[in-house]
Short mmCIF file of C-alpha atoms in Angstrom, two decimals:
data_model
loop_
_atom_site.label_atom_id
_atom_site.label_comp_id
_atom_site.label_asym_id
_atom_site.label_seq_id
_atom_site.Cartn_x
_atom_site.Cartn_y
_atom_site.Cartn_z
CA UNK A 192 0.00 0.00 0.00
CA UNK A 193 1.29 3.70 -0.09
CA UNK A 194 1.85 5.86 2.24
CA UNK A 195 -1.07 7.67 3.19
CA UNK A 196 -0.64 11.66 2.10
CA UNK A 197 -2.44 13.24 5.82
CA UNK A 198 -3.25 16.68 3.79
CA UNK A 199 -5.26 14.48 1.68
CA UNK A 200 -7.03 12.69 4.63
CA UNK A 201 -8.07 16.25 6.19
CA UNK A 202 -9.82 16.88 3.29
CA UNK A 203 -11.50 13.81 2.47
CA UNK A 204 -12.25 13.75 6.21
CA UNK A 205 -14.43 17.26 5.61
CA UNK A 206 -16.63 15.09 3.02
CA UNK A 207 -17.15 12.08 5.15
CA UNK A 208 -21.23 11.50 6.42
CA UNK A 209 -21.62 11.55 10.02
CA UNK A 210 -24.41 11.00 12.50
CA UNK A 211 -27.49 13.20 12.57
CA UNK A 212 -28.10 15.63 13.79
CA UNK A 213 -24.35 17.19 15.04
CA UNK A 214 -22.95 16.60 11.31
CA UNK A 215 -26.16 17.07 9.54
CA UNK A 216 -23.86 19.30 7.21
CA UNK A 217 -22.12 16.57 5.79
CA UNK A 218 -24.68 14.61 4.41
CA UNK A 219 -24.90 14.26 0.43
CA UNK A 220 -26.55 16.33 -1.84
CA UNK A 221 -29.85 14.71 -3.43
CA UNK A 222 -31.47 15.63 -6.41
CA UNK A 223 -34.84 13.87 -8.26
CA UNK A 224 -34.62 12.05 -11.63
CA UNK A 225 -36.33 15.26 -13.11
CA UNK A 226 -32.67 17.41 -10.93
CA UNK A 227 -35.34 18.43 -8.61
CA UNK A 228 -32.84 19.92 -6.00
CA UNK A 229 -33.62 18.47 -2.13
CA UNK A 230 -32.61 19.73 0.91
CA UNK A 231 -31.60 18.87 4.43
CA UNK A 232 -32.42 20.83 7.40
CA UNK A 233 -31.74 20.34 10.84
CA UNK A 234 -35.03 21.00 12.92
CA UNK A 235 -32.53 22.86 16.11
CA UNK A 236 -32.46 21.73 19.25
CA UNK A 237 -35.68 22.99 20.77
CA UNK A 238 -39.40 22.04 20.69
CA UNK A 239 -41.90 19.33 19.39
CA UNK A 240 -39.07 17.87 16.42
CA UNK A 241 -35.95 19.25 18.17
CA UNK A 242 -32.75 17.48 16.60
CA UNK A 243 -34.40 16.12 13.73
CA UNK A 244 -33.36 16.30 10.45
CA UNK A 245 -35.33 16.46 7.69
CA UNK A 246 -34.83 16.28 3.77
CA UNK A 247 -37.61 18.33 1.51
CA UNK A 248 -37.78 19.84 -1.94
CA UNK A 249 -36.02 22.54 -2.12
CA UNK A 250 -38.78 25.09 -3.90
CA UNK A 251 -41.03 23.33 -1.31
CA UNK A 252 -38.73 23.22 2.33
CA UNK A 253 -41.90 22.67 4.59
CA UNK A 254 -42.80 19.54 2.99
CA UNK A 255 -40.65 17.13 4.03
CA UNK A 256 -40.01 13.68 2.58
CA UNK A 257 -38.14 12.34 4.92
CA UNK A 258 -36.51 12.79 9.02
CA UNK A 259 -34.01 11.25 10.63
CA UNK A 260 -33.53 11.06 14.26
CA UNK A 261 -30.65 10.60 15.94
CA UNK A 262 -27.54 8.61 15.05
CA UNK A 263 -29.31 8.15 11.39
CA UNK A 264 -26.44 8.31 8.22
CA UNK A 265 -27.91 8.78 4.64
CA UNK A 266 -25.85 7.74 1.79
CA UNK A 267 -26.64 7.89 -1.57
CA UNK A 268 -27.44 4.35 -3.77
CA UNK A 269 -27.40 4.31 -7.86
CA UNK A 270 -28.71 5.24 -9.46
CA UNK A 271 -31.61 7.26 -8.01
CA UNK A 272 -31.90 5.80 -4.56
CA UNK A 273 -30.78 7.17 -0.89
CA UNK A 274 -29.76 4.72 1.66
CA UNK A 275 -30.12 5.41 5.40
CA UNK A 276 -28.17 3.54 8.64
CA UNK A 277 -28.83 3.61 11.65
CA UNK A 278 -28.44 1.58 15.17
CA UNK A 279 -31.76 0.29 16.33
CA UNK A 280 -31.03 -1.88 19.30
CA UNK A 281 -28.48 -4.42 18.93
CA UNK A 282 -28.93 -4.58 15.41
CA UNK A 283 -27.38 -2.02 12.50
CA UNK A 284 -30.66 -0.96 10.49
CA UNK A 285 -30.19 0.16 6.62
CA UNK A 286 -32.78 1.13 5.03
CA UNK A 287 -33.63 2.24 1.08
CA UNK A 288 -35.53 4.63 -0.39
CA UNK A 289 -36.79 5.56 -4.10
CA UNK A 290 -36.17 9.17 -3.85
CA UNK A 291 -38.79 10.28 -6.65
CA UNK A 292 -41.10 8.11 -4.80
CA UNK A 293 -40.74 9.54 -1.16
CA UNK A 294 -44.54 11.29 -0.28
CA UNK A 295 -44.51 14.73 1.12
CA UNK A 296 -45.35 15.36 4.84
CA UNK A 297 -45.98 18.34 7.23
CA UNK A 298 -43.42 18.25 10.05
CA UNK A 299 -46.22 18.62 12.87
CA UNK A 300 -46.31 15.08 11.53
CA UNK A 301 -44.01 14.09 13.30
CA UNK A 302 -44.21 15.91 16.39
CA UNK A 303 -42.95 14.13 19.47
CA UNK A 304 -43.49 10.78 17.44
CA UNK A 305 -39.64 10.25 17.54
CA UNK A 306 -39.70 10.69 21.34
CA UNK A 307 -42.78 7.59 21.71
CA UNK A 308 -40.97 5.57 18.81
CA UNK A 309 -37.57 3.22 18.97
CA UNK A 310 -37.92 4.00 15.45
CA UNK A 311 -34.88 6.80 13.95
CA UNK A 312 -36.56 6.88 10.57
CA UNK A 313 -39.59 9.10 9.51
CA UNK A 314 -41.28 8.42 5.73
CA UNK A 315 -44.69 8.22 4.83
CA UNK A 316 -43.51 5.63 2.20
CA UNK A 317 -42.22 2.36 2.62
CA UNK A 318 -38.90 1.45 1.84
CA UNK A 319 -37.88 -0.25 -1.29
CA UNK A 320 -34.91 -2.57 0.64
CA UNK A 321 -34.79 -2.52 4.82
CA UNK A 322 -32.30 -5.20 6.42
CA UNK A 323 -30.65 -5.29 9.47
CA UNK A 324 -27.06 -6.47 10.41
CA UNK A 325 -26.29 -7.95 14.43
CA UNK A 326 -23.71 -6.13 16.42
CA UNK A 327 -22.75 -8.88 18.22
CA UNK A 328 -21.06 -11.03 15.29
CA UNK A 329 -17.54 -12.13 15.92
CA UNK A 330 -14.28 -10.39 14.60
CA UNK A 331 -13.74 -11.36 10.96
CA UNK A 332 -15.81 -11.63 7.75
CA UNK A 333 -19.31 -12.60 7.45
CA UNK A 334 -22.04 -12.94 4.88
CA UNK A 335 -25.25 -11.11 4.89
CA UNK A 336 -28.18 -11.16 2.29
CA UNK A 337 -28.34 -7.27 0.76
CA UNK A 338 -31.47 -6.51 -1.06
CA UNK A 339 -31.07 -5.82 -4.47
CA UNK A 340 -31.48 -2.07 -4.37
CA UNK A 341 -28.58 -1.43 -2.35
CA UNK A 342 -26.00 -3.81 -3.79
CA UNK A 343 -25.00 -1.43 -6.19
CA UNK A 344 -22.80 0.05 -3.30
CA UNK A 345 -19.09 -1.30 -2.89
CA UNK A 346 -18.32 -0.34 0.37
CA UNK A 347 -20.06 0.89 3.73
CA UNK A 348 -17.74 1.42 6.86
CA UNK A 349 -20.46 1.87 10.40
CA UNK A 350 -18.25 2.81 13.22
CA UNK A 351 -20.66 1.36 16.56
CA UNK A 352 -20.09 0.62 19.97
CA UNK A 353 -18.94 -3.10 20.95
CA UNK A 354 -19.87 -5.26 23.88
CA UNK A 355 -16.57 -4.99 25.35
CA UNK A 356 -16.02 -7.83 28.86
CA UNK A 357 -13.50 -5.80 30.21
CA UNK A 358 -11.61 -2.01 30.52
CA UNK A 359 -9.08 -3.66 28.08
CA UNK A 360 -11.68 -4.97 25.57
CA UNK A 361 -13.06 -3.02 22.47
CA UNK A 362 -15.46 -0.68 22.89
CA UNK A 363 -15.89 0.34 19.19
CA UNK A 364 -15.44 -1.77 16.29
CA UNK A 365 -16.05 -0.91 12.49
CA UNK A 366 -18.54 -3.08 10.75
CA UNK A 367 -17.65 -2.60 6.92
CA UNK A 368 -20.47 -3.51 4.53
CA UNK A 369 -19.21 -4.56 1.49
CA UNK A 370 -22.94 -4.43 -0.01
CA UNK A 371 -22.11 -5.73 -3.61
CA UNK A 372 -20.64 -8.94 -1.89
CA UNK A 373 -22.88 -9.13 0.20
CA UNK A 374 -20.20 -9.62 2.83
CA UNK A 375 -20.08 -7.81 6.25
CA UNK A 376 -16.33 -7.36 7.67
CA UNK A 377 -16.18 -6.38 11.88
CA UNK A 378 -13.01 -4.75 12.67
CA UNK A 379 -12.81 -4.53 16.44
CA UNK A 380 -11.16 -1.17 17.33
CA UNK A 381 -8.21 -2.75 19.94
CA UNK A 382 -7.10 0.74 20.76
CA UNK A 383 -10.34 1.89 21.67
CA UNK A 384 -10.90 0.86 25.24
CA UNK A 385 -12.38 1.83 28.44
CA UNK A 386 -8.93 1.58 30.02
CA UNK A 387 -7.73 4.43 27.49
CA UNK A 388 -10.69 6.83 26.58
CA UNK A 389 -13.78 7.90 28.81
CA UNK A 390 -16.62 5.92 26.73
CA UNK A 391 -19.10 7.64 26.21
CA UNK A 392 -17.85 11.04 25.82
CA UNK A 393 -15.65 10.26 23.43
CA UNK A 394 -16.73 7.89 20.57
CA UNK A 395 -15.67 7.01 17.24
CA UNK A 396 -18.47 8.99 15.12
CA UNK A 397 -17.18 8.28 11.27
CA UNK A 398 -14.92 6.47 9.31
CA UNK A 399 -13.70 5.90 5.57
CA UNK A 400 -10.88 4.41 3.54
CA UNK A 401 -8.26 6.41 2.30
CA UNK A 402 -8.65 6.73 -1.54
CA UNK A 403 -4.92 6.37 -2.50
CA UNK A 404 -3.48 4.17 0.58
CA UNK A 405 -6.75 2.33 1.16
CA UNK A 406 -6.19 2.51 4.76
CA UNK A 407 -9.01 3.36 7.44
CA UNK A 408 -9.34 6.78 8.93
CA UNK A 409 -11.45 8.47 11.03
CA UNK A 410 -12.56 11.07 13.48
CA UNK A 411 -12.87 10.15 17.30
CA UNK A 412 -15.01 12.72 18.85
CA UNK A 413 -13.28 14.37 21.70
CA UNK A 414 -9.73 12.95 20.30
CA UNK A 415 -8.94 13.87 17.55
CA UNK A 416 -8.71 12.17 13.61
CA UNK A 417 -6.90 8.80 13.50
CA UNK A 418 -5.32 6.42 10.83
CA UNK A 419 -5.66 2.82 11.46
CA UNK A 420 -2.74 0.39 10.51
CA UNK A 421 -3.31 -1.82 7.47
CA UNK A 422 -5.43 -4.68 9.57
CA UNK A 423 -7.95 -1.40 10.26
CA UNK A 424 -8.04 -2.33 14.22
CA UNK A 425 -5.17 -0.75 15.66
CA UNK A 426 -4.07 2.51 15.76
CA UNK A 427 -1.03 3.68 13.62
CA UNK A 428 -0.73 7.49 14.10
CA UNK A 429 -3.43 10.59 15.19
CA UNK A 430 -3.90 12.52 12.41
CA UNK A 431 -4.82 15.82 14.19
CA UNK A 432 -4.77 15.19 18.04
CA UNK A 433 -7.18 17.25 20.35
CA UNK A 434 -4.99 18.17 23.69
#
């Protein structure tokens, strides 16, 4: 592999997806078949649909057409879907959606429904694919059945909290989806333990692979950005360190 260039990292770390609603600003722009323009806007903090986010036309931003509660990560799926992840229990939840498809809704919809619900997802139509992936599989690779609308995507990488036995145990791993297999590979983060970092109030919140080195990097809230080594479960080297 080659040595990964960190300048490069930074900025491919500015375009990574991360969980709603804190990086609500990352999430990819979406446009219809007929380059309809759609938005995402974060509801605030406050009231009825505080930290929801919420995707709408963009001519039209009060009628949404789709909100995502907390933790949810949309991503988009050729050629004119949008996938959404999210944990729902101890399971990994990804869902897909025909964009041009997706019904309008008023917000007061949704009013306090997230706070009643286990639910993180918010359309008035179905999805066209909806599987879910354990958290509790073993280290190593695994297969999974994808539905057919999302297997047009190579590669998924879900950072999520780990059962972890002890202090010195894992409390992250990296479950990457490699959808077009249909393969699911869990990557146990070995530097990421209680022993080491409050859990909790820090937490690893995204991930990718390094286009030119393919190594893993990410951003550990509260830490700092990291590069894993090659076997994407230890730490090599911070990227940018928070003090």
């Amino acid at each position: 592999m080659a040595n990964p260039n960190l300048t490069s990292i930074r900025q491919q770390l500015a375009r990574i997806v991360g969980p709603a609603p804190w990086y609500w600003k990352t999430f990819p722009e979406i446009h219809s078949s007929g380059g309809q323009r759609l938005v995402w806007t974060h509801q605030g903090e406050e009231g009825p649909v505080g930290y929801v986010v919420s995707l709408a036309p963009e001519k039209d931003p009060d009628r949404a057409i789709l909100a995502l509660n907390t933790y949810c990560r949309p991503f988009l799926v050729a050629p004119n879907c949008l996938g959404v992840w999210a944990p729902e229990g101890r399971n990994i939840r990804i869902a897909g959606f025909e964009v041009d498809r997706l019904e309008g809704f008023d917000l007061a919809e949704v009013a306090g429904w997230f706070k009643q619900s286990s639910d993180r997802i918010y359309a008035k139509t179905a999805p066209v694919a909806d599987f879910e992936v354990r958290l509790d599989l073993p280290p190593g690779t695994h297969k999974i059945e994808v539905p057919a609308e999302l297997a047009t995507v190579d590669e998924l990488i879900l950072p999520t909290s780990y059962k972890a036995l002890s202090s010195d145990d894992p409390a992250f791993a990296l479950l990457v989806l490699y959808l077009r297999a249909g393969l699911v590979e869990v990557l146990p983060q070995k530097w990421f333990t209680a022993s080491q970092y409050e859990v909790g109030r820090k937490w690893i919140s995204r991930a990718a692979r390094d286009e030119e080195s393919g190594r893993i990097f990410g951003e550990c809230y509260g830490a700092g950005t990291f590069l894993l080594e090659e076997d994407g479960c230890r730490l090599a080297e911070w990227v940018d360190k928070i003090s």
